[in-house]
JSON list of C-alpha atoms in Angstrom, two decimals:
[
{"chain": "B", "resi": 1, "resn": "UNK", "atom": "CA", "xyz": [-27.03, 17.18, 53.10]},
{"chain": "B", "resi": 2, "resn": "UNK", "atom": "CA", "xyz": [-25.98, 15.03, 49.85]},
{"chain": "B", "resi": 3, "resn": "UNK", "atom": "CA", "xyz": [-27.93, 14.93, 47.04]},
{"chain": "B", "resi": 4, "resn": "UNK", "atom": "CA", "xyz": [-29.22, 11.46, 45.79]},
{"chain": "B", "resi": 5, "resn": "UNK", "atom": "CA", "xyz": [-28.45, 12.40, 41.76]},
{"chain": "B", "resi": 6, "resn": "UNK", "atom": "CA", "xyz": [-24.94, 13.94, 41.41]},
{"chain": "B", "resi": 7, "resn": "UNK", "atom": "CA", "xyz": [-23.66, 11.11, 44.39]},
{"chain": "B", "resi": 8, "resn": "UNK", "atom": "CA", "xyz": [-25.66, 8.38, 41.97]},
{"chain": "B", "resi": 9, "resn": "UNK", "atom": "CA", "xyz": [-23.57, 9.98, 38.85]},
{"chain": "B", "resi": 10, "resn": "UNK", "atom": "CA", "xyz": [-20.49, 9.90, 40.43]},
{"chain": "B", "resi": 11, "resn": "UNK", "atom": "CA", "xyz": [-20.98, 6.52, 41.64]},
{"chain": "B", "resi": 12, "resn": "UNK", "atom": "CA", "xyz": [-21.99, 5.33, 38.05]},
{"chain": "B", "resi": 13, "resn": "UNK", "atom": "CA", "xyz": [-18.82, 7.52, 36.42]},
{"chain": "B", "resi": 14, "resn": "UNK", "atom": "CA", "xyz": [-16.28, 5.69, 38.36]},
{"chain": "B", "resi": 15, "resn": "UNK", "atom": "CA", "xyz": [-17.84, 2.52, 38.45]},
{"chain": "B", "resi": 16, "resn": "UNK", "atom": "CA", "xyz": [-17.26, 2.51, 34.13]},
{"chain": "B", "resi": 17, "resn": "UNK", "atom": "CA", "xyz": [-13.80, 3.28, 34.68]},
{"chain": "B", "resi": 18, "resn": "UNK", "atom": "CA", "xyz": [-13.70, -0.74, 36.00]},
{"chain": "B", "resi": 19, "resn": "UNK", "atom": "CA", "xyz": [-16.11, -2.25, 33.79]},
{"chain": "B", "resi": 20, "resn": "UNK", "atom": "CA", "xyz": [-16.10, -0.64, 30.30]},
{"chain": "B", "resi": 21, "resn": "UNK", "atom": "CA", "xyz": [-12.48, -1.82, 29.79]},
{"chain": "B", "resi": 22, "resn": "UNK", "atom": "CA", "xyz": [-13.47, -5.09, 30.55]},
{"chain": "B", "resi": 23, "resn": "UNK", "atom": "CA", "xyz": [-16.11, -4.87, 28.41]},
{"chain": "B", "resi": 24, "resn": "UNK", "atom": "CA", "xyz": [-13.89, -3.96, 25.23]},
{"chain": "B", "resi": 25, "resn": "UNK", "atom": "CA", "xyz": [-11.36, -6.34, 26.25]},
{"chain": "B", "resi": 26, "resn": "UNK", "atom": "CA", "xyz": [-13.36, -9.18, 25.99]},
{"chain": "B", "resi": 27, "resn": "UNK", "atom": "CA", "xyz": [-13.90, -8.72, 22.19]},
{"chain": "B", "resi": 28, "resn": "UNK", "atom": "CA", "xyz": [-10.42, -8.58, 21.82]},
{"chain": "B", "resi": 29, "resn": "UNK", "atom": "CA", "xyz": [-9.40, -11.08, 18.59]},
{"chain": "B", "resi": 30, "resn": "UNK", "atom": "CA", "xyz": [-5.77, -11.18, 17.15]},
{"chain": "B", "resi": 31, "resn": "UNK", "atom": "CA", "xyz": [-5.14, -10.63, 13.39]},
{"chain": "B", "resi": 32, "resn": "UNK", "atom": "CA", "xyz": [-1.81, -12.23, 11.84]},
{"chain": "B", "resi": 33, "resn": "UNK", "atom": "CA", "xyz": [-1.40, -11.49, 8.11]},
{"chain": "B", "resi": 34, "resn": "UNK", "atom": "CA", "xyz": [1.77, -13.15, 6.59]},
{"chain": "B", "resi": 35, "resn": "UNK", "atom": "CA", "xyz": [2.99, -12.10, 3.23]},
{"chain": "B", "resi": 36, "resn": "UNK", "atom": "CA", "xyz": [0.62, -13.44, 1.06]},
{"chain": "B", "resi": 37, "resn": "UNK", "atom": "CA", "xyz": [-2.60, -12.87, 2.87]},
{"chain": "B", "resi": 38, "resn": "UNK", "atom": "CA", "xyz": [-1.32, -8.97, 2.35]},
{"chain": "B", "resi": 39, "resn": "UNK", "atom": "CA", "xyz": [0.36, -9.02, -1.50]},
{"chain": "B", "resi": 40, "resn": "UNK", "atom": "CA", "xyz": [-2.96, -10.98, -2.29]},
{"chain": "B", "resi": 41, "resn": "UNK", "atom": "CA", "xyz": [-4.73, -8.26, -0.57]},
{"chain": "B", "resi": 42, "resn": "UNK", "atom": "CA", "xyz": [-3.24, -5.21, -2.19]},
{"chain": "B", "resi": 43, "resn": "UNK", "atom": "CA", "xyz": [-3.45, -7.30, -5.59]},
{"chain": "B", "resi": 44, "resn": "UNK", "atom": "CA", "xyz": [-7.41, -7.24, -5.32]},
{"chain": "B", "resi": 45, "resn": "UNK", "atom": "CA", "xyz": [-7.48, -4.05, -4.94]},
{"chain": "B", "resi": 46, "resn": "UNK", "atom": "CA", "xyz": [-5.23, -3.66, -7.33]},
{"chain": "B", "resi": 47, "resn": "UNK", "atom": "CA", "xyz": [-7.90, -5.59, -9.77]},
{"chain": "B", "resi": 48, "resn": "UNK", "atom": "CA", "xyz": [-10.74, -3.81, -8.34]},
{"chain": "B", "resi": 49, "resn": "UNK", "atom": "CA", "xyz": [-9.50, -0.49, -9.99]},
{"chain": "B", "resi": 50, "resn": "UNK", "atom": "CA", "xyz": [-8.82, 0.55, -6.36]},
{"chain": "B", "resi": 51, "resn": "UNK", "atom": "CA", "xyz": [-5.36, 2.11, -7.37]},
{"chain": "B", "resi": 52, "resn": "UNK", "atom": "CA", "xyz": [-4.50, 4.85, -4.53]},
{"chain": "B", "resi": 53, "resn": "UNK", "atom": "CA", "xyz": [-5.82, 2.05, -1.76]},
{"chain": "B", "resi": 54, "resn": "UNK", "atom": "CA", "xyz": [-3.79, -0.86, -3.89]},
{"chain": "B", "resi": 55, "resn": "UNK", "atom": "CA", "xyz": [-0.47, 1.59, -3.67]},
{"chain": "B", "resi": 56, "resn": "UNK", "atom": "CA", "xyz": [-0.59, 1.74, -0.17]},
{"chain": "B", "resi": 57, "resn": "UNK", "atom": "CA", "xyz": [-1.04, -1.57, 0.34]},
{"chain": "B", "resi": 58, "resn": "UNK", "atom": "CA", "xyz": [1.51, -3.09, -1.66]},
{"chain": "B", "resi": 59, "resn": "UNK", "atom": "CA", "xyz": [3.75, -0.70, 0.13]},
{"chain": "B", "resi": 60, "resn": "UNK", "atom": "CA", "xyz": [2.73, -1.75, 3.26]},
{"chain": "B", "resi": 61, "resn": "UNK", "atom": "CA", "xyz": [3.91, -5.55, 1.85]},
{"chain": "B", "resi": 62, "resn": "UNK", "atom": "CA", "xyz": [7.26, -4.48, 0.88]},
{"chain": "B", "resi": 63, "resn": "UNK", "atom": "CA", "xyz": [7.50, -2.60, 4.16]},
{"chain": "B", "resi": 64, "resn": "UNK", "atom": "CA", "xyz": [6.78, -5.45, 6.36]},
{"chain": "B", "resi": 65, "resn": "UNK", "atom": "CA", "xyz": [8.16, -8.46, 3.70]},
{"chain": "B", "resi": 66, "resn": "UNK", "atom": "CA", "xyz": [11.22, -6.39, 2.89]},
{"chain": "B", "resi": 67, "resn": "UNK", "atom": "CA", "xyz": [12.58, -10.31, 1.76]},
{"chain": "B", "resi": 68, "resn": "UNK", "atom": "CA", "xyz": [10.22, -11.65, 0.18]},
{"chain": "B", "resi": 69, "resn": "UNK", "atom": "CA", "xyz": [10.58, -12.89, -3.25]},
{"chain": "B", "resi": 70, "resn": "UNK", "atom": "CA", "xyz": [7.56, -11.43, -4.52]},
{"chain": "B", "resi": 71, "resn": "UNK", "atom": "CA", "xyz": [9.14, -7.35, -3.61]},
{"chain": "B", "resi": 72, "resn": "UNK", "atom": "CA", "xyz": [9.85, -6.88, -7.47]},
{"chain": "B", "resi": 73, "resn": "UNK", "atom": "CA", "xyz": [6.30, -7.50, -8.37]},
{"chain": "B", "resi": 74, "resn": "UNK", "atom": "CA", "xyz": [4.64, -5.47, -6.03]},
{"chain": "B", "resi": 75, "resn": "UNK", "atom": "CA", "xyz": [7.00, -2.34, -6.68]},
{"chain": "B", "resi": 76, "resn": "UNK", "atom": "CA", "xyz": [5.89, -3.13, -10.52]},
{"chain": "B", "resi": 77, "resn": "UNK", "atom": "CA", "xyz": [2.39, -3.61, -9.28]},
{"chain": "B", "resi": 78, "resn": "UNK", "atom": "CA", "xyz": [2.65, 0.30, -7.43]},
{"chain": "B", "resi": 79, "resn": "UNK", "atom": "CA", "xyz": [3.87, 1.33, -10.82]},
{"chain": "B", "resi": 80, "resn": "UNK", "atom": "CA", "xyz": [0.63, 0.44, -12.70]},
{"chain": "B", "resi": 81, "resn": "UNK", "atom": "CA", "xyz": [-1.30, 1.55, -10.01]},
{"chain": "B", "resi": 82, "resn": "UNK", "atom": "CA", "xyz": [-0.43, 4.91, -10.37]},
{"chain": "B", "resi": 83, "resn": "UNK", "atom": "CA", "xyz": [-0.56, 4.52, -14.03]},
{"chain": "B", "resi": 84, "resn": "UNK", "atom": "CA", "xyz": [-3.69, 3.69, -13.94]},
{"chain": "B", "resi": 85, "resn": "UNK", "atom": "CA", "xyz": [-4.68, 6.48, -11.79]},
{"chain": "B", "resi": 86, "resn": "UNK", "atom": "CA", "xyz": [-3.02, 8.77, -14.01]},
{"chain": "B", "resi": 87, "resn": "UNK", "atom": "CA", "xyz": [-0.02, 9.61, -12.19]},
{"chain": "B", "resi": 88, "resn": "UNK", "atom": "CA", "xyz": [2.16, 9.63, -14.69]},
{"chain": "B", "resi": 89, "resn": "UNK", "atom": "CA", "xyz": [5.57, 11.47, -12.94]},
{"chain": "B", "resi": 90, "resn": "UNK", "atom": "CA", "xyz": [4.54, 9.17, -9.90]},
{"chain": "B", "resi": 91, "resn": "UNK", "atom": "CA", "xyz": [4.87, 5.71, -12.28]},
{"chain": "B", "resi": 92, "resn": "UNK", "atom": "CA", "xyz": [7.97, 7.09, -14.60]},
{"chain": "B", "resi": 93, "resn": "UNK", "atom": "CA", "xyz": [9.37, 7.44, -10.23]},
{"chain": "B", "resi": 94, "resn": "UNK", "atom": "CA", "xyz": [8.25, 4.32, -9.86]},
{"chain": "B", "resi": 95, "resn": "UNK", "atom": "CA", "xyz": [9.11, 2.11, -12.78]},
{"chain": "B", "resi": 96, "resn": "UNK", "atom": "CA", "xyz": [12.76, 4.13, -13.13]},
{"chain": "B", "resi": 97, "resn": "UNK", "atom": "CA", "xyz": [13.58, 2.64, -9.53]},
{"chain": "B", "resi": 98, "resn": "UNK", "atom": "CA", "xyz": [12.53, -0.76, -10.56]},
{"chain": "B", "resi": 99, "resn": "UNK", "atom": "CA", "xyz": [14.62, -0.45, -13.56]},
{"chain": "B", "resi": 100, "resn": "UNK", "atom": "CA", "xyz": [17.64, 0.29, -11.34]},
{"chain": "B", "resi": 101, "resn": "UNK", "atom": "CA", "xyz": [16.93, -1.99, -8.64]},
{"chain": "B", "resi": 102, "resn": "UNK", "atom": "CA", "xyz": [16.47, -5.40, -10.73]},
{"chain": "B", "resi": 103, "resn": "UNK", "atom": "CA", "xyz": [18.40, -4.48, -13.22]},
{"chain": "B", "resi": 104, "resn": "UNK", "atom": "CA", "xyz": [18.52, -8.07, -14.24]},
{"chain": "B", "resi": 105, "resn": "UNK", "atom": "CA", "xyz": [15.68, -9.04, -13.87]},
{"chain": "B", "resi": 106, "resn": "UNK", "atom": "CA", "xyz": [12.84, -10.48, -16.50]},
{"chain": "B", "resi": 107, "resn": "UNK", "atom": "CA", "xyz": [10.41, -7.98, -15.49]},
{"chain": "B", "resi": 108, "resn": "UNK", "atom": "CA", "xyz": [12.70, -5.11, -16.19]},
{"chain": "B", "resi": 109, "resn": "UNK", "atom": "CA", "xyz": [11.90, -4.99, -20.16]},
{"chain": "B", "resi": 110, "resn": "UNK", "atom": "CA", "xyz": [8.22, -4.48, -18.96]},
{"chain": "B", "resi": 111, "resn": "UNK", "atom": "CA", "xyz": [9.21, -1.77, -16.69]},
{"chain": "B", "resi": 112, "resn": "UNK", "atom": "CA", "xyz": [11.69, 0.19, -19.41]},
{"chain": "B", "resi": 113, "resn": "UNK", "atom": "CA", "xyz": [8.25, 0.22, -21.53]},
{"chain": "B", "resi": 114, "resn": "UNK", "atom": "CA", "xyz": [5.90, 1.11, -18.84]},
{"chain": "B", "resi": 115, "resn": "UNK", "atom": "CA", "xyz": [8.27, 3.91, -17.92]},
{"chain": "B", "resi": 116, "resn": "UNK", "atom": "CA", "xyz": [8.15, 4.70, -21.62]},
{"chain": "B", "resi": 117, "resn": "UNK", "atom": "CA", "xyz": [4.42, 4.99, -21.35]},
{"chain": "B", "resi": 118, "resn": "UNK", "atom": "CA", "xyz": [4.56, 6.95, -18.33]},
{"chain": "B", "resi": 119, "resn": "UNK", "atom": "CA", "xyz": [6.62, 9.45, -20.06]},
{"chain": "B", "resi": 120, "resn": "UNK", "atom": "CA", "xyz": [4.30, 9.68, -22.95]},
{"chain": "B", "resi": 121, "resn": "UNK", "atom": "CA", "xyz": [1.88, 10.23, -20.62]},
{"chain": "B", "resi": 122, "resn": "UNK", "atom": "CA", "xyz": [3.21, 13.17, -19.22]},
{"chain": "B", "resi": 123, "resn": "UNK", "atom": "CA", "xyz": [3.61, 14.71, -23.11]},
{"chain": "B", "resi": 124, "resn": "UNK", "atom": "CA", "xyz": [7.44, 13.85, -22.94]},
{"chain": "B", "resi": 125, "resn": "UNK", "atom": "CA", "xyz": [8.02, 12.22, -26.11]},
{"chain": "B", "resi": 126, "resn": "UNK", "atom": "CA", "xyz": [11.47, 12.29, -26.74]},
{"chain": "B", "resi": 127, "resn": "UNK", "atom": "CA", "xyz": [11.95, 11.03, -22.92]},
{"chain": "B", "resi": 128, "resn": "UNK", "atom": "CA", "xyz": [9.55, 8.07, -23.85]},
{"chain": "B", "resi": 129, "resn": "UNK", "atom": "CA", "xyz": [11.52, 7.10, -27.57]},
{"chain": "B", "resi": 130, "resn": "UNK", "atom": "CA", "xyz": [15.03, 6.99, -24.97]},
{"chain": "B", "resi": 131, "resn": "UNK", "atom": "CA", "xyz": [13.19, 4.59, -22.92]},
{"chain": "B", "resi": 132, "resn": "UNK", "atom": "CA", "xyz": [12.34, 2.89, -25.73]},
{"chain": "B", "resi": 133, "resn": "UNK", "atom": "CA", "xyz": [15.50, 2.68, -27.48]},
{"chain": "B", "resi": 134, "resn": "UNK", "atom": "CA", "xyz": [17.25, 1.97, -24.08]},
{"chain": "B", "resi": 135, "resn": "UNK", "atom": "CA", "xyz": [14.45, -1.44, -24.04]},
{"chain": "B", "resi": 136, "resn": "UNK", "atom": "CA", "xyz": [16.08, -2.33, -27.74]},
{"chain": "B", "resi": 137, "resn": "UNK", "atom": "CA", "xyz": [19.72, -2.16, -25.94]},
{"chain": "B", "resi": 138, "resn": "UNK", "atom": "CA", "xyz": [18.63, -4.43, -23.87]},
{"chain": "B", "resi": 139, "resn": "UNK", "atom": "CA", "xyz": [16.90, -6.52, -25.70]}
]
């Protein structure tokens, strides 16, 4: 003969199959961000001290915004970050690519001295007075 408990089981175990992904489903809520919602995200953490978290998430705007006019200020945004977080090689990385990128830009004077700073950071001193006299050329 059957037993009452392992046929009750069963029945229960298949019966959650059907219901427990209607269950989850029903909770179900769509998330837009657009571009700012996310730079203004990554920005406060970013201002929180939050570096490592801020770095990903400004990458994760330039990744999904790859137009958007605020790109330069986020890559110079990633560069502080790991500034901040003492990363030194990882800023001089990041600031030399923004120097290259916008070269014409206005924020590139402010990225020739970060990357100057990130230099001195990492004990290279002569590196750091090139970037600086590279900022005087173009200045």
């Amino acid at each position: 003969m059957f037993s009452r408990v392992p046929f009750r089981f069963f029945s229960v175990f298949c019966l959650s199959f059907v219901f427990v992904p209607a269950i989850v489903t029903i909770g179900y809520a769509k998330l837009i961000i657009d571009a700012d919602l996310q730079f203004d995200y990554a920005k406060s953490l970013f201002e929180d001290k939050a570096f490592e978290e801020s770095i990903i998430e400004f990458n994760r705007f330039i990744y999904f915004f790859p137009e958007n006019p605020k790109i330069e200020k986020a890559k110079f945004k990633i560069g502080m970050a790991y500034f901040h977080a003492a990363r030194y090689s990882d800023a001089a990385s990041a600031f030399s690519r923004l120097t290259q990128e916008h070269s014409n830009s206005v924020s590139t004077a402010d990225a020739h001295f970060m990357l100057s700073q990130s230099h001195a950071g990492q004990g290279k001193i002569e590196q750091a007075m090139v970037d600086l006299h590279n900022l005087m050329t173009l200045s």
